[in-house]
Coordinates of C-alpha atoms and ligand atoms in Angstrom, one line a residue:
M1172 CA -4.1 -9.8 -8.3
N1173 CA -3.6 -11.7 -5.1
F1174 CA -6.3 -11.9 -2.5
H1175 CA -4.2 -12.1 0.6
H1176 CA -5.5 -13.6 3.7
G1177 CA -4.9 -12.5 7.3
D1178 CA -6.0 -9.4 9.1
A1179 CA -4.3 -6.2 8.0
G1180 CA -6.4 -4.0 10.2
P1181 CA -4.1 -3.1 13.0
A1182 CA -1.3 -2.2 10.7
L1183 CA -3.7 0.0 8.7
A1184 CA -4.8 1.9 11.7
G1185 CA -1.1 2.7 12.5
L1186 CA -0.5 3.8 8.9
Q1187 CA -3.2 6.4 9.0
Q1188 CA -1.4 8.6 11.5
E1189 CA 1.9 8.3 9.7
L1190 CA 0.3 9.4 6.4
E1191 CA -1.4 12.4 8.0
I1192 CA 1.9 13.7 9.4
A1193 CA 3.6 13.3 6.0
S1194 CA 0.7 15.1 4.2
S1195 CA 0.8 18.1 6.5
S1196 CA 4.6 18.3 6.2
F1197 CA 4.4 18.2 2.4
L1198 CA 1.6 20.9 2.2
E1199 CA 3.4 23.1 4.7
Q1200 CA 6.6 23.0 2.7
Y1201 CA 5.3 23.0 -0.8
H1202 CA 1.8 24.5 -0.9
Q1203 CA 3.0 27.6 -2.8
E1204 CA 4.6 25.5 -5.5
V1205 CA 1.5 23.4 -5.8
E1206 CA -0.5 26.6 -6.2
V1207 CA 1.7 27.9 -8.9
Y1208 CA 1.4 24.7 -11.0
R1209 CA -2.3 24.6 -10.4
S1210 CA -2.9 28.1 -11.7
E1211 CA -0.7 27.3 -14.7
I1212 CA -3.1 24.4 -15.5
T1213 CA -6.0 26.8 -15.5
R1214 CA -4.2 29.3 -17.6
G1215 CA -2.9 26.8 -20.1
L1216 CA -6.3 25.3 -20.6
Q1217 CA -7.9 28.7 -21.0
E1218 CA -5.4 29.6 -23.6
A1219 CA -5.7 26.4 -25.5
L1220 CA -9.5 26.5 -25.5
A1221 CA -9.6 30.2 -26.6
R1222 CA -7.3 29.3 -29.5
L1223 CA -9.5 26.4 -30.4
R1224 CA -12.7 28.4 -30.4
Q1225 CA -11.0 31.1 -32.5
D1226 CA -9.7 28.6 -35.1
V1227 CA -13.1 26.9 -35.3
Q1228 CA -14.7 30.2 -35.9
E1229 CA -12.3 31.2 -38.6
I1230 CA -12.2 27.8 -40.4
S1231 CA -16.0 27.4 -40.4
A1232 CA -16.5 31.1 -41.3
G1233 CA -18.7 31.5 -38.2
N1234 CA -20.8 28.4 -38.7
K1235 CA -23.3 28.2 -35.8
I1236 CA -23.1 24.4 -35.1
C1237 CA -19.3 24.4 -35.1
E1238 CA -19.1 27.4 -32.8
Q1239 CA -21.7 26.0 -30.5
L1240 CA -20.0 22.6 -30.2
A1241 CA -16.6 24.2 -29.7
E1242 CA -18.2 26.4 -27.0
Q1243 CA -19.8 23.5 -25.2
A1244 CA -16.7 21.3 -25.4
S1245 CA -14.7 24.2 -23.9
E1246 CA -17.1 24.5 -21.1
Y1247 CA -17.0 20.8 -20.2
V1248 CA -13.2 20.7 -20.4
D1249 CA -12.9 23.8 -18.3
W1250 CA -15.1 22.2 -15.6
L1251 CA -13.2 18.9 -15.8
Q1252 CA -9.8 20.5 -15.1
W1253 CA -10.1 19.5 -11.5
T1254 CA -9.3 16.0 -12.7
F1255 CA -5.8 17.3 -13.4
W1256 CA -5.2 18.4 -9.9
D1257 CA -2.9 15.6 -8.8
L1258 CA -0.4 16.8 -11.4
P1259 CA 0.8 19.8 -9.4
Y1260 CA 1.8 17.5 -6.5
F1261 CA 3.9 15.4 -8.9
A1262 CA 5.3 18.5 -10.6
V1263 CA 6.7 19.6 -7.2
A1264 CA 9.0 16.5 -7.4
I1265 CA 9.7 16.5 -11.1
R1266 CA 10.0 20.3 -11.4
P1267 CA 9.2 20.9 -15.0
A1268 CA 9.7 24.4 -16.2
V1269 CA 6.5 26.3 -15.6
E1270 CA 6.1 27.5 -19.2
R1271 CA 6.6 24.0 -20.6
F1272 CA 4.3 22.5 -17.9
R1273 CA 1.5 24.9 -18.9
R1274 CA 1.7 24.0 -22.6
T1275 CA 2.2 20.2 -22.3
V1276 CA -0.5 19.8 -19.7
A1277 CA -3.0 21.6 -21.9
A1278 CA -2.0 19.5 -24.9
C1279 CA -1.9 16.1 -23.2
G1280 CA -5.0 17.2 -21.2
L1281 CA -7.1 17.7 -24.3
V1282 CA -6.2 14.2 -25.6
Y1283 CA -6.9 12.8 -22.1
L1284 CA -10.3 14.5 -21.8
S1285 CA -11.3 13.6 -25.4
I1286 CA -11.3 9.9 -24.3
R1287 CA -13.5 11.0 -21.4
V1288 CA -16.0 12.4 -23.9
F1289 CA -16.0 9.2 -26.0
D1290 CA -16.5 7.2 -22.8
D1291 CA -19.5 9.3 -21.9
V1292 CA -21.1 8.6 -25.2
I1293 CA -20.4 4.8 -25.0
D1294 CA -21.8 4.5 -21.5
R1295 CA -24.5 7.2 -22.2
H1296 CA -23.4 9.3 -19.3
F1297 CA -25.4 12.4 -19.1
W1298 CA -24.0 13.5 -15.8
Y1299 CA -20.4 13.3 -14.6
K1300 CA -20.6 11.4 -11.4
A1301 CA -24.1 13.0 -10.9
R1302 CA -22.4 16.4 -10.4
H1303 CA -22.2 18.1 -13.8
P1304 CA -23.8 17.6 -17.2
T1305 CA -21.6 15.9 -19.7
L1306 CA -20.8 17.2 -23.2
L1307 CA -23.3 14.6 -24.4
S1308 CA -25.9 16.1 -22.2
A1309 CA -25.2 19.6 -23.5
T1310 CA -25.3 18.6 -27.2
S1311 CA -28.5 16.6 -26.6
K1312 CA -30.2 19.7 -25.2
T1313 CA -28.9 22.1 -27.9
F1314 CA -29.7 19.9 -30.8
P1315 CA -32.9 18.1 -29.6
S1316 CA -34.3 17.7 -33.1
S1317 CA -31.1 16.3 -34.4
Q1318 CA -30.7 12.5 -34.5
G1319 CA -27.0 13.0 -34.1
A1320 CA -26.3 14.4 -30.6
E1321 CA -24.1 11.3 -30.0
G1322 CA -22.3 11.7 -33.4
L1323 CA -21.8 15.5 -32.8
T1324 CA -20.4 14.7 -29.3
I1325 CA -17.9 12.3 -30.9
L1326 CA -16.9 14.9 -33.4
A1327 CA -16.4 17.5 -30.6
G1328 CA -14.3 14.9 -28.8
L1329 CA -12.2 14.4 -31.9
L1330 CA -11.7 18.1 -32.2
L1331 CA -10.3 18.2 -28.7
C1332 CA -8.1 15.2 -29.3
F1333 CA -6.7 16.6 -32.6
E1334 CA -6.2 20.0 -31.0
G1335 CA -4.0 18.4 -28.3
L1336 CA -2.0 16.3 -30.8
A1337 CA -1.6 19.2 -33.2
T1338 CA -0.1 21.3 -30.4
M1339 CA 2.3 18.6 -29.5
T1340 CA 3.6 18.5 -33.1
D1341 CA 3.8 22.2 -33.5
P1342 CA 7.5 22.9 -34.4
S1343 CA 7.3 26.3 -32.7
Q1344 CA 6.4 24.6 -29.4
E1345 CA 9.8 23.3 -28.5
G1346 CA 10.0 20.1 -26.5
L1347 CA 6.4 19.1 -26.8
E1348 CA 6.9 16.5 -29.5
Q1349 CA 8.7 14.3 -26.9
A1350 CA 5.3 13.6 -25.3
L1351 CA 3.6 12.7 -28.6
R1352 CA 4.4 9.1 -29.0
P1353 CA 3.9 8.1 -25.3
V1354 CA 0.6 9.8 -25.3
L1355 CA -0.5 8.1 -28.5
L1356 CA 0.5 4.7 -27.2
S1357 CA -1.2 5.2 -23.9
A1358 CA -4.3 6.5 -25.6
R1359 CA -4.4 3.5 -27.9
R1360 CA -4.2 1.1 -24.9
A1361 CA -6.9 3.0 -23.1
V1362 CA -9.1 2.6 -26.2
I1363 CA -8.5 -1.1 -26.2
G1364 CA -9.4 -1.1 -22.6
A1365 CA -12.7 0.6 -23.4
M1366 CA -13.4 -2.2 -25.9
M1367 CA -12.5 -4.9 -23.4
E1368 CA -14.9 -3.5 -20.9
Q1369 CA -17.8 -4.5 -23.1
S1370 CA -17.2 -8.2 -22.4
G1371 CA -20.0 -10.1 -20.8
P1372 CA -19.8 -11.7 -17.3
E1373 CA -18.5 -15.0 -18.7
E1374 CA -15.2 -13.2 -19.4
W1375 CA -14.9 -11.7 -16.0
T1376 CA -11.8 -13.4 -14.5
A1377 CA -9.3 -11.9 -12.2
P1378 CA -6.6 -11.6 -14.9
Y1379 CA -9.1 -10.1 -17.3
Y1380 CA -10.1 -7.6 -14.7
E1381 CA -6.5 -6.7 -13.7
R1382 CA -5.6 -6.1 -17.4
L1383 CA -8.8 -4.0 -17.9
V1384 CA -7.8 -1.7 -15.0
Q1385 CA -4.3 -1.4 -16.3
L1386 CA -5.6 -0.3 -19.8
K1387 CA -8.8 1.5 -19.0
N1388 CA -7.6 3.4 -16.0
V1389 CA -3.8 3.3 -15.5
D1390 CA -3.0 3.9 -19.2
Y1391 CA -5.7 6.5 -19.4
W1392 CA -4.0 8.3 -16.5
R1393 CA -0.6 7.9 -18.3
C1394 CA -2.0 10.1 -21.2
L1395 CA -2.0 13.0 -18.7
Y1396 CA 1.0 12.0 -16.7
T1397 CA 3.2 12.0 -19.8
A1398 CA 2.9 15.8 -19.8
I1399 CA 5.2 16.1 -16.9
D1400 CA 7.3 12.9 -17.2
P1401 CA 7.4 11.8 -20.8
D1402 CA 10.3 9.4 -20.3
R1403 CA 8.8 8.0 -17.1
V1404 CA 12.0 8.5 -15.1
S1405 CA 10.6 9.9 -11.9
P1406 CA 11.0 7.6 -8.9
L1407 CA 7.3 8.4 -8.3
Y1408 CA 6.3 6.7 -11.5
P1409 CA 6.3 3.0 -10.3
F1410 CA 4.4 4.0 -7.2
L1411 CA 1.8 5.9 -9.2
T1412 CA 1.0 3.2 -11.7
R1413 CA 0.1 0.9 -8.8
Y1414 CA -1.6 3.7 -6.9
Y1415 CA -4.0 4.5 -9.8
A1416 CA -5.0 0.8 -10.0
L1417 CA -5.9 1.0 -6.3
A1418 CA -7.8 4.2 -6.9
Q1419 CA -9.9 2.3 -9.5
Y1420 CA -10.6 -0.5 -7.1
L1421 CA -11.9 2.0 -4.6
N1422 CA -14.0 3.5 -7.3
D1423 CA -15.4 0.1 -7.9
V1424 CA -16.5 -0.2 -4.3
Q1425 CA -18.3 3.1 -4.7
D1426 CA -19.8 2.4 -8.1
F1427 CA -20.8 -1.2 -7.6
A1428 CA -24.5 -0.8 -7.7
E1429 CA -24.3 1.4 -10.8
D1430 CA -21.9 -1.0 -12.6
Q1431 CA -24.2 -3.9 -11.8
R1432 CA -27.1 -2.0 -13.2
R1433 CA -25.1 -1.3 -16.4
G1434 CA -23.8 -4.9 -16.5
Q1435 CA -20.2 -3.7 -16.3
P1436 CA -17.3 -5.5 -14.7
N1437 CA -16.4 -4.4 -11.1
L1438 CA -14.0 -5.6 -8.5
L1439 CA -16.8 -6.7 -6.3
S1440 CA -18.3 -8.8 -9.1
L1441 CA -15.3 -11.1 -8.9
S1442 CA -15.6 -13.8 -6.4
L1443 CA -12.3 -15.1 -5.1
P1444 CA -10.3 -16.8 -7.9
E1445 CA -9.5 -20.5 -7.9
P1446 CA -6.0 -21.3 -6.8
N1447 CA -4.8 -21.1 -10.5
G1448 CA -6.5 -17.7 -10.6
V1449 CA -8.2 -18.1 -13.9
A1450 CA -11.6 -19.6 -13.1
P1451 CA -14.5 -17.6 -14.7
C1452 CA -16.7 -16.1 -12.1
L1453 CA -20.3 -14.8 -11.9
P1454 CA -21.6 -11.4 -11.2
Y1455 CA -21.8 -10.8 -7.5
D1456 CA -25.4 -11.7 -6.5
G1457 CA -27.3 -10.4 -3.5
Q1458 CA -27.6 -7.0 -1.9
R1459 CA -24.8 -4.5 -1.9
P1460 CA -22.8 -5.4 1.2
P1461 CA -22.0 -2.8 3.9
A1462 CA -18.9 -1.8 1.9
A1463 CA -17.3 -4.9 0.4
P1464 CA -16.9 -8.6 1.0
V1465 CA -14.3 -9.3 3.6
E1466 CA -11.9 -10.8 1.0
V1467 CA -12.0 -7.6 -1.0
E1468 CA -11.6 -5.5 2.0
Q1469 CA -8.5 -7.5 3.0
F1470 CA -7.2 -7.3 -0.5
L1471 CA -7.5 -3.5 -0.5
A1472 CA -5.9 -3.3 3.0
R1473 CA -2.9 -5.3 1.7
S1474 CA -2.7 -3.0 -1.3
F1475 CA -2.5 0.1 1.0
L1476 CA 0.2 -1.5 3.1
E1477 CA 2.3 -2.6 0.1
L1478 CA 2.0 0.9 -1.4
A1479 CA 3.0 2.4 1.9
D1480 CA 6.1 0.2 1.9
L1481 CA 6.8 1.3 -1.7
A1482 CA 6.4 5.0 -0.6
D1483 CA 8.8 4.5 2.3
G1484 CA 11.6 3.6 -0.1
L1485 CA 11.3 6.8 -2.1
P1486 CA 13.5 9.9 -1.7
V1487 CA 12.0 13.2 -0.4
P1488 CA 9.8 15.0 -1.6
E1489 CA 8.6 11.9 -3.7
R1490 CA 7.9 10.0 -0.5
L1491 CA 5.8 12.8 1.0
I1492 CA 3.8 13.1 -2.2
A1493 CA 3.2 9.4 -2.3
Q1494 CA 2.1 9.5 1.3
L1495 CA -0.2 12.4 0.7
K1496 CA -2.0 10.6 -2.1
L1497 CA -2.2 7.4 0.0
C1498 CA -3.6 9.5 2.9
E1499 CA -6.3 10.9 0.6
S1500 CA -7.2 7.4 -0.6
L1501 CA -7.3 5.9 2.8
K1502 CA -9.7 8.6 3.9
A1503 CA -11.8 8.0 0.8
A1504 CA -11.9 4.3 1.6
Q1505 CA -13.1 5.0 5.1
R1506 CA -15.8 7.3 3.7
L1507 CA -17.0 4.3 1.7
G1508 CA -17.3 2.3 4.9
L1509 CA -14.2 0.2 4.4
F1510 CA -11.9 -0.7 7.3
G1511 CA -14.4 0.7 9.7
S1512 CA -14.4 -2.4 11.9
W1513 CA -10.7 -2.0 12.5
G1514 CA -11.0 1.2 14.4
A1515 CA -9.2 3.2 11.8
T1516 CA -12.1 5.6 11.2
P1517 CA -11.1 9.2 11.5
D1518 CA -12.3 11.3 14.4
R1519 CA -14.8 13.8 13.1
R1520 CA -17.7 15.3 14.9
D1521 CA -21.2 15.0 13.5
R1522 CA -23.1 17.7 15.3
Q1523 CA -26.0 17.9 13.0
G1524 CA -27.1 14.3 12.8
V1525 CA -26.3 14.6 9.1
A1526 CA -23.2 13.2 7.3
P1527 CA -20.2 15.5 7.8
S1528 CA -19.1 17.5 4.8
W1529 CA -15.5 16.3 5.2
L1530 CA -14.4 19.8 4.3
H1531 CA -12.3 22.3 6.2
W1532 CA -11.6 26.0 5.6
C1533 CA -8.5 25.1 3.6
S1534 CA -10.2 22.6 1.4
D1535 CA -9.8 23.2 -2.3
I1536 CA -12.4 23.4 -5.0
Q1537 CA -11.7 19.8 -6.1
E1538 CA -12.5 18.5 -2.6
V1539 CA -15.6 20.6 -2.5
I1540 CA -16.9 19.2 -5.8
E1541 CA -15.9 15.6 -4.8
R1542 CA -17.5 15.8 -1.4
A1543 CA -20.4 18.2 -1.7
G1544 CA -21.1 18.0 -5.5
S1545 CA -21.1 20.8 -8.0
Q1546 CA -24.5 22.0 -6.8
A1547 CA -22.6 23.3 -3.7
L1548 CA -21.0 25.9 -6.0
E1549 CA -22.7 28.9 -7.4
K1550 CA -21.6 31.5 -10.0
V1551 CA -22.1 35.1 -8.8
N1552 CA -21.7 38.7 -10.0
C1553 CA -20.3 41.6 -8.0
A1554 CA -22.3 41.8 -4.7
V1555 CA -21.8 45.6 -4.4
C1556 CA -22.9 46.9 -7.8
R1557 CA -24.2 43.7 -9.4
S1558 CA -22.0 44.3 -12.5
T1559 CA -20.8 41.2 -14.5
E1560 CA -17.7 43.1 -15.8
R1561 CA -14.6 41.8 -14.0
K1562 CA -10.9 41.2 -14.3
Y1563 CA -9.4 37.8 -13.2
L1564 CA -6.8 38.3 -10.4
F1565 CA -5.6 34.9 -9.1
Q1566 CA -6.6 31.5 -7.8
K1567 CA -6.5 30.3 -4.3
Q1568 CA -7.5 26.7 -3.3
G1569 CA -8.6 26.5 -6.9
F1570 CA -11.1 29.3 -6.6
A1571 CA -10.9 32.2 -9.0
F1572 CA -10.8 35.7 -7.6
Y1573 CA -12.0 38.7 -9.6
R1574 CA -12.0 42.4 -9.3
C1575 CA -15.2 44.2 -10.4
T1576 CA -14.2 46.7 -13.1
E1577 CA -17.2 48.8 -12.2
C1578 CA -16.7 49.3 -8.4
S1579 CA -13.3 47.7 -7.7
H1580 CA -14.8 45.1 -5.2
I1581 CA -13.0 41.8 -5.1
Y1582 CA -15.0 38.6 -5.1
I1583 CA -15.0 34.8 -5.9
S1584 CA -17.0 33.1 -8.6
P1585 CA -18.0 30.3 -8.5
R1586 CA -18.1 30.1 -4.7
I1587 CA -19.5 27.7 -2.2
T1588 CA -23.1 28.2 -1.2
A1589 CA -23.9 30.0 2.0
E1590 CA -25.5 26.8 3.2
L1591 CA -22.3 24.8 2.8
Q1592 CA -20.3 27.6 4.4
A1593 CA -22.6 27.4 7.4
R1594 CA -22.3 23.6 7.5
I1595 CA -18.5 23.7 7.6
G1596 CA -18.7 26.4 10.2
N1597 CA -20.9 24.2 12.4
E1598 CA -18.7 21.3 12.0
W1599 CA -15.6 23.2 13.2
D1600 CA -17.5 25.3 15.7
G1601 CA -15.5 25.9 18.9
D1602 CA -12.2 25.1 17.3
D1603 CA -10.8 28.7 17.7
S1604 CA -9.2 28.4 21.1
E1605 CA -5.9 29.8 19.8
N1606 CA -7.3 32.4 17.6
T1607 CA -5.0 35.4 17.7
F1608 CA -7.5 37.4 15.6
L1609 CA -10.0 37.4 18.4
E1610 CA -7.3 38.6 20.8
V1611 CA -6.5 41.5 18.6
Q1612 CA -10.2 42.3 18.4
R1613 CA -10.3 42.4 22.2
A1614 CA -7.6 45.1 22.1
F1615 CA -9.7 47.2 19.8
A1616 CA -12.9 46.9 21.8
G1617 CA -12.1 49.7 24.3
P1618 CA -11.3 52.5 21.7
I1619 CA -14.3 51.4 19.6
C1620 CA -16.8 51.7 22.5
Y1621 CA -15.3 55.0 23.6
L1622 CA -15.9 56.3 20.1
L1623 CA -19.4 54.9 19.8
R1624 CA -20.4 56.3 23.2
S1625 CA -19.6 59.8 22.0
R1626 CA -21.6 59.4 18.8
A1627 CA -24.6 57.2 19.6
P1628 CA -28.1 58.8 20.0
G1629 CA -29.0 56.2 22.6
S1630 CA -27.7 53.2 24.5
R1631 CA -29.2 50.1 22.8
L1632 CA -26.3 48.3 21.1
L1633 CA -26.3 45.1 19.0
D1634 CA -23.1 43.3 18.3
I1635 CA -23.5 41.2 15.2
G1636 CA -20.9 38.4 15.3
C1637 CA -20.2 38.9 19.0
G1638 CA -17.7 36.0 19.0
R1639 CA -16.2 35.8 22.5
G1640 CA -18.2 38.8 23.7
Y1641 CA -15.2 41.1 24.3
L1642 CA -16.9 44.0 22.8
M1643 CA -20.2 43.3 24.6
Q1644 CA -18.4 43.2 27.9
V1645 CA -16.6 46.5 27.3
A1646 CA -19.7 48.1 25.8
Q1647 CA -21.6 47.2 28.9
A1648 CA -19.0 48.8 31.0
Y1649 CA -19.5 52.0 28.9
G1650 CA -23.2 51.9 29.8
F1651 CA -24.6 50.3 26.7
E1652 CA -27.6 48.0 26.9
V1653 CA -26.0 45.2 24.9
Y1654 CA -27.4 42.4 22.7
G1655 CA -25.4 39.9 20.7
L1656 CA -25.8 37.6 17.7
D1657 CA -23.4 35.0 16.5
S1658 CA -23.5 32.0 14.2
S1659 CA -21.5 29.9 16.6
R1660 CA -23.5 27.9 19.1
A1661 CA -20.4 27.3 21.2
Q1662 CA -19.7 31.0 21.5
I1663 CA -23.3 31.8 22.4
E1664 CA -23.5 29.1 25.1
R1665 CA -20.2 30.3 26.5
L1666 CA -21.6 33.9 26.9
R1667 CA -25.1 32.8 28.1
P1668 CA -24.4 33.0 31.8
Q1669 CA -23.4 36.6 31.5
F1670 CA -25.9 38.0 28.9
G1671 CA -28.8 35.5 29.2
Q1672 CA -31.6 36.1 26.7
R1673 CA -29.9 39.1 25.1
L1674 CA -28.0 36.5 22.9
V1675 CA -29.2 34.7 19.9
Q1676 CA -27.6 32.1 17.7
A1677 CA -28.3 33.0 14.1
V1678 CA -26.7 33.4 10.7
L1679 CA -27.1 36.9 9.4
G1680 CA -28.7 36.4 6.1
D1681 CA -31.6 38.2 4.4
E1682 CA -34.0 37.3 7.2
E1683 CA -35.5 39.7 9.7
L1684 CA -33.8 40.2 13.0
I1685 CA -35.7 39.4 16.2
W1686 CA -34.9 42.6 18.1
R1687 CA -35.4 46.3 17.0
S1688 CA -34.7 49.9 17.8
F1689 CA -30.9 49.9 18.1
D1690 CA -28.9 53.1 18.5
V1691 CA -25.7 51.3 17.6
V1692 CA -24.9 48.2 15.6
V1693 CA -21.4 46.8 15.5
M1694 CA -20.4 44.5 12.6
S1695 CA -16.7 43.7 13.1
H1696 CA -15.4 41.3 10.5
I1697 CA -18.8 40.0 9.4
V1698 CA -19.7 41.6 6.1
E1699 CA -16.8 39.9 4.3
H1700 CA -18.4 36.5 5.1
L1701 CA -21.8 37.3 3.7
P1702 CA -23.1 36.0 0.4
D1703 CA -25.3 39.1 -0.1
P1704 CA -24.1 41.9 2.1
A1705 CA -26.6 44.5 0.6
A1706 CA -29.6 42.3 1.6
S1707 CA -28.1 41.8 5.1
L1708 CA -27.4 45.5 5.6
A1709 CA -30.9 46.3 4.5
R1710 CA -32.1 44.1 7.4
V1711 CA -29.7 45.7 9.8
R1712 CA -30.9 49.2 8.9
E1713 CA -34.5 48.2 9.5
V1714 CA -33.7 47.5 13.2
M1715 CA -31.8 50.7 13.8
N1716 CA -33.3 54.0 15.1
P1717 CA -33.1 57.2 13.1
G1718 CA -29.7 58.7 13.6
G1719 CA -28.3 55.3 14.7
I1720 CA -24.7 54.5 14.2
L1721 CA -23.3 51.5 12.4
Y1722 CA -19.7 50.5 13.1
L1723 CA -18.4 48.2 10.4
A1724 CA -14.9 46.7 10.0
V1725 CA -13.6 44.5 7.2
P1726 CA -10.1 43.5 5.9
D1727 CA -8.8 46.3 3.6
M1728 CA -7.8 45.3 0.1
N1729 CA -6.0 48.6 -0.2
S1730 CA -3.9 47.7 2.8
L1731 CA -0.2 47.2 2.8
Q1732 CA -0.8 43.6 4.0
F1733 CA -2.6 42.8 0.7
Q1734 CA 0.0 44.6 -1.4
V1735 CA 2.8 42.7 0.3
F1736 CA 1.4 39.3 0.8
G1737 CA -1.2 39.2 -2.0
K1738 CA -3.1 36.0 -2.0
K1739 CA -0.9 34.6 0.7
W1740 CA -2.5 37.0 3.2
D1741 CA -4.4 34.7 5.5
V1742 CA -7.5 36.9 5.1
I1743 CA -7.7 35.6 1.5
N1744 CA -9.7 32.4 2.0
P1745 CA -12.4 31.6 -0.6
L1746 CA -14.4 29.4 1.8
V1747 CA -14.4 31.8 4.7
H1748 CA -14.6 35.2 3.0
F1749 CA -16.8 35.8 0.0
Q1750 CA -16.3 39.6 -0.2
Y1751 CA -13.1 41.7 -0.3
F1752 CA -13.6 45.4 0.1
N1753 CA -11.7 48.6 -0.2
E1754 CA -12.8 52.0 1.0
E1755 CA -14.4 52.8 -2.3
S1756 CA -16.5 49.6 -2.6
L1757 CA -17.5 49.5 1.1
S1758 CA -18.6 53.1 0.9
R1759 CA -20.7 52.4 -2.1
L1760 CA -22.3 49.4 -0.4
L1761 CA -23.1 51.5 2.7
R1762 CA -24.6 54.4 0.7
E1763 CA -26.7 52.1 -1.5
S1764 CA -27.9 50.3 1.7
G1765 CA -29.3 53.6 2.9
F1766 CA -26.5 54.9 5.3
Q1767 CA -25.0 58.3 5.2
N1768 CA -22.3 60.5 6.7
L1769 CA -19.6 57.8 6.2
E1770 CA -16.4 58.2 8.1
R1771 CA -13.3 56.1 8.1
V1772 CA -12.1 55.2 11.6
Q1773 CA -8.3 55.0 12.3
Q1774 CA -7.6 52.0 14.4
A1775 CA -5.7 52.3 17.7
P1776 CA -2.4 50.4 17.6
V1777 CA -2.3 46.8 18.9
P1778 CA -0.8 46.7 22.4
S1779 CA 2.8 45.5 22.4
G1780 CA 3.1 41.9 23.5
M1781 CA 0.4 41.0 21.0
T1782 CA 2.4 42.2 18.0
T1783 CA 3.8 39.6 15.6
R1784 CA 6.9 39.8 13.5
W1785 CA 4.8 40.6 10.5
L1786 CA 2.9 43.3 12.3
R1787 CA 6.1 45.0 13.3
L1788 CA 7.3 44.8 9.7
M1789 CA 4.0 46.4 8.6
R1790 CA 4.5 49.2 11.0
K1791 CA 8.0 49.8 9.7
L1792 CA 6.6 50.0 6.2
G1793 CA 4.0 52.5 7.3
G1794 CA 0.9 50.2 7.2
S1795 CA -1.9 49.9 9.7
D1796 CA -1.8 47.1 12.3
A1797 CA -4.6 44.9 11.2
G1798 CA -4.9 45.7 7.5
E1799 CA -8.4 46.7 8.5
L1800 CA -10.9 49.1 7.0
A1801 CA -13.2 50.4 9.8
M1802 CA -16.1 52.8 9.1
L1803 CA -18.9 54.6 10.8
A1804 CA -22.1 55.2 9.0
E1805 CA -25.4 56.8 10.1
V1806 CA -29.0 56.0 9.5
P1807 CA -30.7 59.2 8.2
G1808 CA -32.7 61.1 10.9
D1809 CA -36.4 61.7 11.0
E1810 CA -36.5 65.1 9.4
Ligands
LIG2842 ZN1 -18.9 45.9 -8.6

């Protein structure tokens, strides 16, 4: 470990941009392959854990404690699977066969996570990074009277470990035994690292610390990495071994206060070494610095630059993958407050006066957990019929999509909370200048208003989710008295000169609306965003006159678009859209929310000039233009 001198700041600022470009380029080209490997991880773990629970039940003849422990261990491992989610990137370069990938990752993964479980017990971690209860926490709750929660947790960890090792030695699982010895050797080194970590401050020298990180972190990572590259032949491998050491140094900056409290070694606890590099050093004393002492900051900056050089020498796609990982880490470093004074901080708006979420609509579940915590996720049932019965469909961005077996509605669980969704929306508010979706909606506004004019019992119209106000403008021309509501402050302010106080910025939730007595309510592409559409529709119905007409449009899961593109259809976005309807489930929702006389509306074609290549293909195949499901529904009359 060399603490270099000299200012690396300007070079680092230039690096950021280069890494961003490489990351986008990689994701553009390979996101589908990443997604395939990622879903195989989930599937492989689910299979392995189901097998384990089954075996435990059989072997113990249904013993309660055994079953409970296997259950809790499974739950923890299932949650921790996001710690595997670098592997799909590396797999894109190494290209293991999908079948083999699924089995070896599950096997090596169980060994890898068993060490995590032991570590939780040693350090008495009851929460994983303050986000999720650990297995130790679960067993302590389930067996409160038992003196042996820690012992039981160790036993559960051993169970996971042996399950993984047994799978690798299974003669029917061809090719897995190749991973066995490297995994065992790395696991042994990681265990030695865990022992070394218990040394007191008098032992904390730079060479000690460097070795500790190699064993406790890099070898630990190797237990998992072996699954995809048992012979360590990938050109990525030398880069990654150094990269994971750097990742640990960044963790140290983050965990400094906690490590100090626990009396554990930390990068920041090392003062600069003597020229011979072996002088013992004392724990860092004094308050936690803004991010890190300048020497440490310089050392980390040099590490980034050296790794960037190493990445540059790699072939493609290895180079892009290395740059993508570096890009993530550089951003993480900046979030910790490192390198800020060098002007390399990313440009993100902070509209709320609160810390930005650092999430975007294409963020995956791992980023959500890392940046917003697991409390930003919630498990839900079907929002249409409340049933818990469901069939797993696929994953996108790491989120699981299910079809309700009761009413055929498609939804996500767990999903982000409505509050986080609104926060992300706020942070990206106004970024839709090139949104072709809104342009298509503009084309639909005329025919919709014509239809509504012929059906409405009166002229008061509310457009919920008025967006750019196209429909409001057209409706006004058709003689409606128009009101608009939108969650986007930017959109509302844009329309203010034209519609004044008939606009409100609000999120349609389960709260009361401020106006009443509408003859028409339009909700075009709103309901699919809502956490609880039934509650929101109940509020909408309250502000409608008897005989009033609701026009509702959502993406149609029975459309040709969904059949052809499946989860690649851009409508399928777990952070943007919580609900995915078809005619059956939307009708049920409307009826149960008190609407009647439902009628499907056939959409007018999109004008030529606005048609895309895909749209023309859809027409050829006999599909509708927007893959949209539009319906009219009526509030029952007085009599
Ligand atoms: Zn349902």
